[in-house]
Coordinates of C-alpha atoms and ligand atoms in Angstrom, one line a residue:
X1 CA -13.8 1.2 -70.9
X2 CA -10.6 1.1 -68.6
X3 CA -9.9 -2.1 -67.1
X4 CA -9.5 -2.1 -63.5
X5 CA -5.7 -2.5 -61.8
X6 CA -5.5 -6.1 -60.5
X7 CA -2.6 -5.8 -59.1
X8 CA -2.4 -5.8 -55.2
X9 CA 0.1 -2.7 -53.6
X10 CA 3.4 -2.3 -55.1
X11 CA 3.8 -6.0 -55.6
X12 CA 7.1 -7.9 -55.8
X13 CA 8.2 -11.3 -57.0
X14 CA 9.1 -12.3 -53.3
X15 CA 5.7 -10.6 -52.1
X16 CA 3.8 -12.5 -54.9
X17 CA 4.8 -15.9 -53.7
X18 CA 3.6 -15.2 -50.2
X19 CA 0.1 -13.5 -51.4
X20 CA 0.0 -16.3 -53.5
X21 CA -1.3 -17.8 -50.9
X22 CA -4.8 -16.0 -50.0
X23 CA -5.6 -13.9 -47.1
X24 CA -7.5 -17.2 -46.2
X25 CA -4.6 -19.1 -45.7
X26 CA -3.0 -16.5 -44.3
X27 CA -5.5 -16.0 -41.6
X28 CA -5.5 -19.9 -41.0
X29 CA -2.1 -20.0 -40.2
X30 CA -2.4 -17.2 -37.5
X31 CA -5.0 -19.1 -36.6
X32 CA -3.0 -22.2 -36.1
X33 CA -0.3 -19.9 -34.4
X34 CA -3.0 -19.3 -31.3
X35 CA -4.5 -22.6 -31.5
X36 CA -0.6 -24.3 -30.9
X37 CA 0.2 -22.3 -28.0
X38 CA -3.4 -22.0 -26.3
X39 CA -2.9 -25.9 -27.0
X40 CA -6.8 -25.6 -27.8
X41 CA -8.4 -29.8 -28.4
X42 CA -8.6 -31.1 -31.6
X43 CA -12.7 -30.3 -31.4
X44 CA -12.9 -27.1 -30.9
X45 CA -10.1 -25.8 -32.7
X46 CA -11.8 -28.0 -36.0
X47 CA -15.0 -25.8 -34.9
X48 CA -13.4 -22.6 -35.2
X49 CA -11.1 -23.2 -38.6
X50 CA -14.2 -23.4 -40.2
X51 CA -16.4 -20.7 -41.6
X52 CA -20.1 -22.0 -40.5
X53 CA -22.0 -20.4 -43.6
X54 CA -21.1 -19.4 -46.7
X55 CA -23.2 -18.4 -49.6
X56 CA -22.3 -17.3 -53.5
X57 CA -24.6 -15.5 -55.6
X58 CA -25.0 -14.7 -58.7
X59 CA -26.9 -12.1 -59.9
X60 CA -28.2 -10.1 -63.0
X61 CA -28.0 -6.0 -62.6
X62 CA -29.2 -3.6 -65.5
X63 CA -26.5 -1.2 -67.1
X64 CA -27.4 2.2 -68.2
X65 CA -27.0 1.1 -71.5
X66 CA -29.9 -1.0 -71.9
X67 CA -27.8 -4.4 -71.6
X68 CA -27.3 -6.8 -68.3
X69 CA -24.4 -8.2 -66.7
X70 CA -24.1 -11.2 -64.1
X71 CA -21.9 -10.2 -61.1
X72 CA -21.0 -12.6 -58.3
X73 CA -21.5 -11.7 -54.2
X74 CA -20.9 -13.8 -51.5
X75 CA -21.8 -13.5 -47.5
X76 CA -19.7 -15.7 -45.2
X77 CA -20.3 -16.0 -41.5
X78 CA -17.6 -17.9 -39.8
X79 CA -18.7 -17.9 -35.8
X80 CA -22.1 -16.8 -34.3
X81 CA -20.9 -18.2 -31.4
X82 CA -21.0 -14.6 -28.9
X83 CA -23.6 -13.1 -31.2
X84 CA -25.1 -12.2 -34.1
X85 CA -22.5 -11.8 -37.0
X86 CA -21.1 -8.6 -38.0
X87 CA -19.3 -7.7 -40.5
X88 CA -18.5 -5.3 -43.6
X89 CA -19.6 -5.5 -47.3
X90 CA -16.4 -4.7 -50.1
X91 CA -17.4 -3.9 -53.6
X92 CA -13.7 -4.6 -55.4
X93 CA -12.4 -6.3 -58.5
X94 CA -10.5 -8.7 -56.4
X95 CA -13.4 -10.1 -54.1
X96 CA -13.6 -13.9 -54.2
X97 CA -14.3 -16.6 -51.8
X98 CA -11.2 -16.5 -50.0
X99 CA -10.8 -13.0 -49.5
X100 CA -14.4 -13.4 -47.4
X101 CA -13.5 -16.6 -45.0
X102 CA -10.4 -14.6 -43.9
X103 CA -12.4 -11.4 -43.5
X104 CA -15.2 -13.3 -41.6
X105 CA -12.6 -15.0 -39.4
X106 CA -10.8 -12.0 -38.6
X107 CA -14.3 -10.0 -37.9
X108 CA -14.8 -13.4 -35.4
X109 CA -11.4 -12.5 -33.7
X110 CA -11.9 -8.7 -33.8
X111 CA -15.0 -8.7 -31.6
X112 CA -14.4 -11.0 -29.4
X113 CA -10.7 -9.2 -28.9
X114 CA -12.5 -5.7 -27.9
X115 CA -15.4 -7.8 -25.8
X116 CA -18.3 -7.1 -28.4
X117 CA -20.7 -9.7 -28.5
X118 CA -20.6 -10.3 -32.1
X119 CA -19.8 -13.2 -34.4
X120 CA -17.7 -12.8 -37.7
X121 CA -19.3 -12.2 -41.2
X122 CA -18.5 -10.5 -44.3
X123 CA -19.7 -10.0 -47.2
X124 CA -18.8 -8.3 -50.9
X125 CA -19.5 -8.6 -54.7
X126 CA -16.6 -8.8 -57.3
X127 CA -16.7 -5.4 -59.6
X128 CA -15.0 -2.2 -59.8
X129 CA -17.4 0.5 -58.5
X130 CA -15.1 3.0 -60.4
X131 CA -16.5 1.8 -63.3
X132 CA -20.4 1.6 -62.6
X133 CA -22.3 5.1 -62.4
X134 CA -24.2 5.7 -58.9
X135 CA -27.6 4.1 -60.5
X136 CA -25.7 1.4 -61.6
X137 CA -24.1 1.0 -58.1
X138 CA -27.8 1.5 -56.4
X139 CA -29.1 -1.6 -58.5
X140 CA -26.6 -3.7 -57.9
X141 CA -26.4 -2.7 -54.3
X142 CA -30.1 -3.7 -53.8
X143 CA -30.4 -6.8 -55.9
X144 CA -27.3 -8.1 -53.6
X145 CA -29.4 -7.3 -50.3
X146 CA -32.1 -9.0 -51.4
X147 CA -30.0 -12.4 -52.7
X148 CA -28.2 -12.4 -49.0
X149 CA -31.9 -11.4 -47.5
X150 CA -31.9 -14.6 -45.5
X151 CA -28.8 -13.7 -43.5
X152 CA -29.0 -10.9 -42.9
X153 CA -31.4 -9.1 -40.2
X154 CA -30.8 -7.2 -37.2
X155 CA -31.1 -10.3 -34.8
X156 CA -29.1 -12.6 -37.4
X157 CA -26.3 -10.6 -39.5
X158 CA -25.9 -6.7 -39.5
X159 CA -23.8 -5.6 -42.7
X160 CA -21.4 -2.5 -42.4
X161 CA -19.0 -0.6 -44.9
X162 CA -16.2 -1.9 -46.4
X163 CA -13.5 -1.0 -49.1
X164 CA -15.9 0.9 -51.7
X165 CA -18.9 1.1 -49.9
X166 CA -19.9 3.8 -47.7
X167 CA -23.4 5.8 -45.5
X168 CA -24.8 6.0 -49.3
X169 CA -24.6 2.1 -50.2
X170 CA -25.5 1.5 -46.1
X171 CA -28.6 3.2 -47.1
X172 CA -29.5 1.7 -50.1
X173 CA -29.0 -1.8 -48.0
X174 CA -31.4 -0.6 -45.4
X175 CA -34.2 0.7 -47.3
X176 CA -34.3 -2.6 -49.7
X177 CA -34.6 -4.9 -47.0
X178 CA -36.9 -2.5 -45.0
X179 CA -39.2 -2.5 -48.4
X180 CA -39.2 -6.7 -48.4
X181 CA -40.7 -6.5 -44.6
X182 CA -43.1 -3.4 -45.4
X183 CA -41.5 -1.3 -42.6
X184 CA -38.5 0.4 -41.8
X185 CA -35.4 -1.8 -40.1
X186 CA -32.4 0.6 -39.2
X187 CA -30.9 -2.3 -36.8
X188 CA -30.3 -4.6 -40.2
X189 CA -27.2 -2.4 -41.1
X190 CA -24.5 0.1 -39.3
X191 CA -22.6 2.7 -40.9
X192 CA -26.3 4.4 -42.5
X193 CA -26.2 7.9 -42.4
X194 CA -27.5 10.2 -38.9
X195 CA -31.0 10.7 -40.7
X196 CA -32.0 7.6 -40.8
X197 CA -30.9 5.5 -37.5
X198 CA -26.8 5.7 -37.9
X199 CA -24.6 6.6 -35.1
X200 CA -22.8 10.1 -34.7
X201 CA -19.2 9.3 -35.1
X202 CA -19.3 6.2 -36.8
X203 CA -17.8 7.5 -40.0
X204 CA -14.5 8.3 -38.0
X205 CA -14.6 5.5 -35.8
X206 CA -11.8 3.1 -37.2
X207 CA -9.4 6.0 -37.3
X208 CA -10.7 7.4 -34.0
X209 CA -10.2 3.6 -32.5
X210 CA -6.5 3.1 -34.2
X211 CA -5.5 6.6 -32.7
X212 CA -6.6 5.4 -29.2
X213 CA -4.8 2.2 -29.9
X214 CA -1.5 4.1 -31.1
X215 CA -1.5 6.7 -28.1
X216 CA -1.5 4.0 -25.9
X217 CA 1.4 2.4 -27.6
X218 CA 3.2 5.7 -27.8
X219 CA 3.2 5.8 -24.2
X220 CA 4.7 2.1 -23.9
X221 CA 7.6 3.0 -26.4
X222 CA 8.2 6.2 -24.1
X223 CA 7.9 8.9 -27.6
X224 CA 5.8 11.2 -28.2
X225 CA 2.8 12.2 -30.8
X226 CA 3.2 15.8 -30.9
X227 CA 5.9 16.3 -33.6
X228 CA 6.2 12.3 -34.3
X229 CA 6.3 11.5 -38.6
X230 CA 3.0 9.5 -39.6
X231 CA 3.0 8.1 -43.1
X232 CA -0.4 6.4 -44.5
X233 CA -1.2 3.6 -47.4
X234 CA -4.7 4.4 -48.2
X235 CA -6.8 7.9 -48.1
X236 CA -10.1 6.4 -47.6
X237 CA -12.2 6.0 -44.7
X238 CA -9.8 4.5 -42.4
X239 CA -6.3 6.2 -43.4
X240 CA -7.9 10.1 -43.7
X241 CA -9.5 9.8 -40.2
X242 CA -6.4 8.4 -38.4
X243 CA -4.2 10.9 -40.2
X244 CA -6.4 13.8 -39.4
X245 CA -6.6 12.6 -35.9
X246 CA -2.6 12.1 -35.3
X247 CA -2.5 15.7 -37.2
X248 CA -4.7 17.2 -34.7
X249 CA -2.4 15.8 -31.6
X250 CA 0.4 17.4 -33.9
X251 CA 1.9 14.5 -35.9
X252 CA 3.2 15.8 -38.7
X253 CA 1.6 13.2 -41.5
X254 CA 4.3 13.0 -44.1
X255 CA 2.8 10.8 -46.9
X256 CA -0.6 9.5 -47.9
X257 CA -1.4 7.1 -50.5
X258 CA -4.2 5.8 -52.8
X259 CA -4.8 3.5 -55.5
X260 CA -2.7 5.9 -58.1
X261 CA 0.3 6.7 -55.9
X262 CA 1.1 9.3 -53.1
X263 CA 2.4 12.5 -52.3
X264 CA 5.2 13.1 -49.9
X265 CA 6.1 16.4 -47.8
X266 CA 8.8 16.0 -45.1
X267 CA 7.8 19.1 -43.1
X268 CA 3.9 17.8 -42.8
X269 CA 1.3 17.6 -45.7
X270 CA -1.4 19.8 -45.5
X271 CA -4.0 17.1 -45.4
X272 CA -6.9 19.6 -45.3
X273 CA -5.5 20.8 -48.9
X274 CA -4.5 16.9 -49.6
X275 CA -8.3 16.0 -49.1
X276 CA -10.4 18.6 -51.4
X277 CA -7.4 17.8 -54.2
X278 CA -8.7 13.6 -53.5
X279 CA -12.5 14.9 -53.4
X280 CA -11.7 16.8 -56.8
X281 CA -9.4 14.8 -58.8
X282 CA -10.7 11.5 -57.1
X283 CA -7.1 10.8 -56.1
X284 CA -4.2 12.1 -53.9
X285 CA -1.6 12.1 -56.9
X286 CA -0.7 15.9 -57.7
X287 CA -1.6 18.0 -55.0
X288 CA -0.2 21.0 -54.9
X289 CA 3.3 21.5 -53.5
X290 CA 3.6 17.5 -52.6
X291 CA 6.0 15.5 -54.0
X292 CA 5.2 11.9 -55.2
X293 CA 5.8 8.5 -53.7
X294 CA 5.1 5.4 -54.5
X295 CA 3.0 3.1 -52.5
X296 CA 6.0 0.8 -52.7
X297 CA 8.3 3.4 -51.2
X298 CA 5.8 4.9 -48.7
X299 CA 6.5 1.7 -46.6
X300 CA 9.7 2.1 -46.4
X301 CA 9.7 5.7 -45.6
X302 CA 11.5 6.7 -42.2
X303 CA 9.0 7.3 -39.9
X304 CA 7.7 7.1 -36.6
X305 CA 3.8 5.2 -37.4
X306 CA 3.2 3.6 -40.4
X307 CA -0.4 2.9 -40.9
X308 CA -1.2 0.4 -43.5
X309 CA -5.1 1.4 -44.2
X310 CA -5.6 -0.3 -48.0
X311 CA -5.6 -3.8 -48.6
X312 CA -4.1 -7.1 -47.5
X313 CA -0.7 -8.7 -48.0
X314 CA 1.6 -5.1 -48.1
X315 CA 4.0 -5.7 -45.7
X316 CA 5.5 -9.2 -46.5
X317 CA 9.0 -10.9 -46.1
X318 CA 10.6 -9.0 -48.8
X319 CA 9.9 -5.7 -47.7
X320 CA 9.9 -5.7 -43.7
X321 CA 13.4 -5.9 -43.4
X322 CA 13.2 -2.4 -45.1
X323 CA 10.5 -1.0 -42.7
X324 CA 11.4 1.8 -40.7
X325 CA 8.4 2.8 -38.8
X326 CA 8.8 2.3 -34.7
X327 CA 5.5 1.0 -34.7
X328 CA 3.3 -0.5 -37.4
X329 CA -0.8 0.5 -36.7
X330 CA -2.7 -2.3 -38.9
X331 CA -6.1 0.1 -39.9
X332 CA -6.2 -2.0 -42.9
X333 CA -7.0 -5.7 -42.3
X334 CA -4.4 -8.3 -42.8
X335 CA -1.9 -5.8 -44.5
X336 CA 1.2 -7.7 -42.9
X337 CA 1.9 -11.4 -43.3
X338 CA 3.1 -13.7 -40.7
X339 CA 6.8 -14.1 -42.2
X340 CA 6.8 -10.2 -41.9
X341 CA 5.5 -10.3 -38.7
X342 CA 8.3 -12.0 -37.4
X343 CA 11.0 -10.2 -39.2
X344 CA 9.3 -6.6 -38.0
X345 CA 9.4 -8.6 -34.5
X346 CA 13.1 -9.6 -34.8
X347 CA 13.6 -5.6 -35.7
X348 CA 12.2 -4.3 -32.7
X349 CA 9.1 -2.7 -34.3
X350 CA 5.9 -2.8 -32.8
X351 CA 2.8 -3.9 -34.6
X352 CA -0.7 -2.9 -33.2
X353 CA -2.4 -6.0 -35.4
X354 CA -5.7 -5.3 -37.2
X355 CA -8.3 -7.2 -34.9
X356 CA -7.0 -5.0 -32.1
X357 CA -6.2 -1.7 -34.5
X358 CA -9.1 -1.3 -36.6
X359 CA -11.7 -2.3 -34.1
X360 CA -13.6 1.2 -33.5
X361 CA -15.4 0.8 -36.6
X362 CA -17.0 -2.6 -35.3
X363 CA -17.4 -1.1 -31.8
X364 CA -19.0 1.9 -32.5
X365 CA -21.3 0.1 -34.9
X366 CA -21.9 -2.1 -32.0
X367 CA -22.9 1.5 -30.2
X368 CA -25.2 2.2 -33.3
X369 CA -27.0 -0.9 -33.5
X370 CA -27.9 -0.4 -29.5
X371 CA -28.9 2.7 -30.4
X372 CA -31.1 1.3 -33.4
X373 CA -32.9 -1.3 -30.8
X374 CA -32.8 1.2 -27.8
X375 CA -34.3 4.2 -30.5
X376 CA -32.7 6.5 -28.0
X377 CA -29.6 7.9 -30.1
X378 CA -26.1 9.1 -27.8
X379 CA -24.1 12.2 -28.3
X380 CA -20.7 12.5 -29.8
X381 CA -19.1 12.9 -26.7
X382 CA -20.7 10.1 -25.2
X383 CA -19.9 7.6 -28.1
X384 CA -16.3 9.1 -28.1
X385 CA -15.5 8.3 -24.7
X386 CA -17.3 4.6 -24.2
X387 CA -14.9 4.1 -27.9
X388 CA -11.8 5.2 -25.9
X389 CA -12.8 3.1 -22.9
X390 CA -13.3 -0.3 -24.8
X391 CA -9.8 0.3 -27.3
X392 CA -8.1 1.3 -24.1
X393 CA -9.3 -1.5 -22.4
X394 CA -8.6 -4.4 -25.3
X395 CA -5.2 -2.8 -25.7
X396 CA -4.1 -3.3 -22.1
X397 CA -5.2 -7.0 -22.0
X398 CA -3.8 -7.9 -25.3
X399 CA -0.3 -5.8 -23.6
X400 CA -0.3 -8.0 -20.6
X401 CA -1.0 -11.0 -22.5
X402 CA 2.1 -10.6 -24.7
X403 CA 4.1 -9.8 -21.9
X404 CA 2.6 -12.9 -19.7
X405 CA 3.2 -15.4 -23.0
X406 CA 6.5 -13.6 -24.5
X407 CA 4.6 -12.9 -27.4
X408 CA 4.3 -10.4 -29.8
X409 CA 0.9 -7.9 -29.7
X410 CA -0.6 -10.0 -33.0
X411 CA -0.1 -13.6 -31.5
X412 CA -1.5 -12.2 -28.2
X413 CA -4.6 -10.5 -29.6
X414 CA -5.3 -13.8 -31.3
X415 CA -5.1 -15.8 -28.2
X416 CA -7.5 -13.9 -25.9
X417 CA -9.5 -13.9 -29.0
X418 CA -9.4 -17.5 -30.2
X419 CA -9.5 -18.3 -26.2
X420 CA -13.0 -16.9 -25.8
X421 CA -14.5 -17.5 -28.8
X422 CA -13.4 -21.5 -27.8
X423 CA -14.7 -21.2 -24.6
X424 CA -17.7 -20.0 -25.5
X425 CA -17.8 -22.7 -27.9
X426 CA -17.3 -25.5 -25.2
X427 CA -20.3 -23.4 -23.0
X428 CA -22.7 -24.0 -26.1
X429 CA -22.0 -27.7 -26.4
X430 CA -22.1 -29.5 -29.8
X431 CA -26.0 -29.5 -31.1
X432 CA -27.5 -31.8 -30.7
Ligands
LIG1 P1 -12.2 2.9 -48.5 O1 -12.7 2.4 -49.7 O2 -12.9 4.0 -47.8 O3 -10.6 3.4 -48.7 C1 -9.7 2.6 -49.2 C2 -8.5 3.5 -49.6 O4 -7.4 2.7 -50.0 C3 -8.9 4.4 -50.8 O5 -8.3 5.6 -50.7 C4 -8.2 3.6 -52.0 O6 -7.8 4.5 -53.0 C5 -7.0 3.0 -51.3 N1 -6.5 1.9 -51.9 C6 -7.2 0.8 -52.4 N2 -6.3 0.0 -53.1 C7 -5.1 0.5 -52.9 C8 -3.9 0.1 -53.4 N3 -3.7 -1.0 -54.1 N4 -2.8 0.9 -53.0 C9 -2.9 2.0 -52.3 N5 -4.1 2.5 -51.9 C10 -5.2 1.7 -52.2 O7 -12.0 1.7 -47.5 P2 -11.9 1.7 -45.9 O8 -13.2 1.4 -45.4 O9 -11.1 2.8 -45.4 O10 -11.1 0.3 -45.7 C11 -9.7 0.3 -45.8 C12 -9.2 -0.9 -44.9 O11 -9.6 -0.7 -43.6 C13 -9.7 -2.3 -45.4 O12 -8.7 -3.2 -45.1 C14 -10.9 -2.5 -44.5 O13 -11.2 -3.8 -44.3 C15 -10.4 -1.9 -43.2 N6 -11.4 -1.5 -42.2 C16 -12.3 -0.6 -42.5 C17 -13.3 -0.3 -41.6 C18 -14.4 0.7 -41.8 O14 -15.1 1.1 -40.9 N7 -14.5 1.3 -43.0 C19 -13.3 -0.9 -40.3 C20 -12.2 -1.8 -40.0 C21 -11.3 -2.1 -41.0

């Protein structure tokens, strides 16, 4: 059996060092960043480093072949502070601990950038789905729900998808909890598919959101989409809706990437083509009259957006200074770290930062889980314009704020988000 690529993206020496320290500590010291300059007290800003929950389990699933293996999930919540928590489940090979708390804590800071009421969570189990078959993937995905069956609920902790999970393992999720209570529970989960409770155009949503976010940054800048060069780390969920999006304004979408490599075409890919060759071959790599790129080199392409829509840590201090993108649109979270977010600063390029970016997923799962509790279901065009209103909305404030403060878009998405979340904090009191 192949063994799974452990590697993160196109990896360096220089890069290693800084994702040698985790995403966690990563996301701490952005953290501290916001805390410094919103001068927060020591209470509070103890409160809020810390994840409030966090539970490992381990867990035996049946193989095909007759034998058992013991994989590890976790659930983190770090704030329920403005509401229940929220936040995606990542089947990967690299999952751990760490990876969770700064996923939880950026989830915290996403919804409370965008005004959702929502607390941070998330949750994952360490495997390779690549190599599991889909009954293999179904077992694991229900004996996981039912170890994390005490978080989650749709008045406590309402799972989404992730990197590797989609409507399918949503689904799953759903129906095993719904067994344990004897009825069915769509609110427990966003992300499901239309027939059973999910929201029309929450498969789109995070690209949808980080096209809004984008076109409003466009506008700022003074260029235009029509005719601008978009290149893409990552053909999943995320990257394929934002680059069919830009496409449709008329971007021309010059590179797209996956775990095997890219493909390249300066005149515009023909991502419809690019997309049945990925749904065939399970991969990007040889489509038809591309050339390749490496995910290394797809950074440094010379572009007008680059969307990072994969993993963490990409963009670090070695490679930023080689960036050529006007403006950097995080789809991906954490995909840039602080050292590269102040070279890419220094250089005059614009980052829309994840928690503002990537936030259409959470808000339009927000929109499905009304929907769940309301059992009156919106159309399209109604979900599509409240999306554009709320990403429209979050982008202006975190815009003034950074001009206000002199900061750059990241530090000021994490200050309005750090700033409520404390002040809600403060409004709770400390129990007892
Ligand atoms: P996905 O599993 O649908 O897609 C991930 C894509 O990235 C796949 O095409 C995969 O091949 C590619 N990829 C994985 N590792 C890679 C590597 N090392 N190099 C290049 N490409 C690689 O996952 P997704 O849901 O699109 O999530 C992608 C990112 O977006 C993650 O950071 C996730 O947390 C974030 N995000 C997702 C959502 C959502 O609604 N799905 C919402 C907000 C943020």
């Amino acid at each position: 059996m192949a063994q799974p690529d452990l590697s993160p993206v196109g990896i360096t020496s220089a890069r290693t060092a800084e994702i040698a320290r985790s995403p966690w500590e990563i996301a701490l010291q952005q953290y501290d960043r916001a805390a410094d300059k919103l001068k927060l007290g020591p209470a509070v800003r103890a409160v809020l480093r810390h994840p409030k929950r966090e539970v490992t389990v381990n867990f035996p699933v049946l193989l095909d072949d007759g034998s058992t293996r013991v994989f590890t999930g976790y659930r983190v919540w770090h704030n329920v502070t403005r509401g229940p928590a929220k936040g995606g489940i990542r089947f990967h090979p690299r999952t751990d601990l760490d990876d969770m708390r700064a996923l939880a804590m950026w989830m915290t800071w996403k919804c409370a950038c965008v005004k959702i009421p929502y607390g941070g969570a998330k949750g994952g189990v360490t495997c390779d789905p690549k190599l599991l078959s889909a009954r293999e993937l179904e077992r694991l995905t229900r004996r996981y729900t039912t170890e994390i069956a005490d978080m989650i609920g749709p008045d406590s902790d309402i799972p989404a998808p992730d990197v590797n999970t989609n409507s399918q393992v949503m689904a799953w999720l759903m129906d095993t909890y719904s067994m344990h209570r004897g009825y069915s529970v769509p609110g427990v989960v966003t992300g499901k598919p239309v027939s059973i409770g999910g929201s029309e155009g929450r498969n789109e949503a995070t690209g949808r959101g980080a096209v809004y976010t984008i076109q409003e940054a466009a506008k700022l800048l003074g260029f235009d989409i029509l005719g601008s060069r978009v290149a893409v780390q990552g053909y999943g969920n995320a990257g394929q809706a934002s680059a069919r999006f830009l496409a449709e304004l008329g971007a021309k979408v010059i590179a797209v990437s996956d775990t095997r490599g890219g493909v390249f075409d300066g005149d515009g890919l023909d991502l419809p083509l690019v997309t049945r060759h990925k749904q065939e071959t399970s991969s990007v790599v040889g489509t038809p009259r591309t050339r390749a790129v490496s995910n290394e080199d797809l950074l440094e392409l010379d572009c007008d957006i680059l969307i990072p829509a994969a993993l963490e840590g990409v963009i670090t201090a070695e490679n930023a200074p080689r960036v050529r993108a006007r403006v950097v649109a995080e789809a991906a979270n954490g995909p840039t770290t602080p050292e590269a977010d102040d070279i890419l600063r220094s250089r005059g390029i614009t980052v829309i930062p994840d928690v503002l970016c990537n936030a259409g997923g959470v808000t339009v799962s927000y929109f499905e889980w009304v929907q769940d509790r309301e059992e009156f279901f919106w159309t399209i065009d109604e979900i599509n314009a409240r999306l554009r209103r709320v990403m429209v909305r979050a982008f202006e404030d975190v815009h003034r704020t950074a001009v206000e403060h002199d900061v750059d878009m990241r530090l000021a998405a994490y200050m309005l988000a750090v700033n409520r979340v404390a002040e809600a904090t403060l409004t709770h009191g400390i129990y007892p």
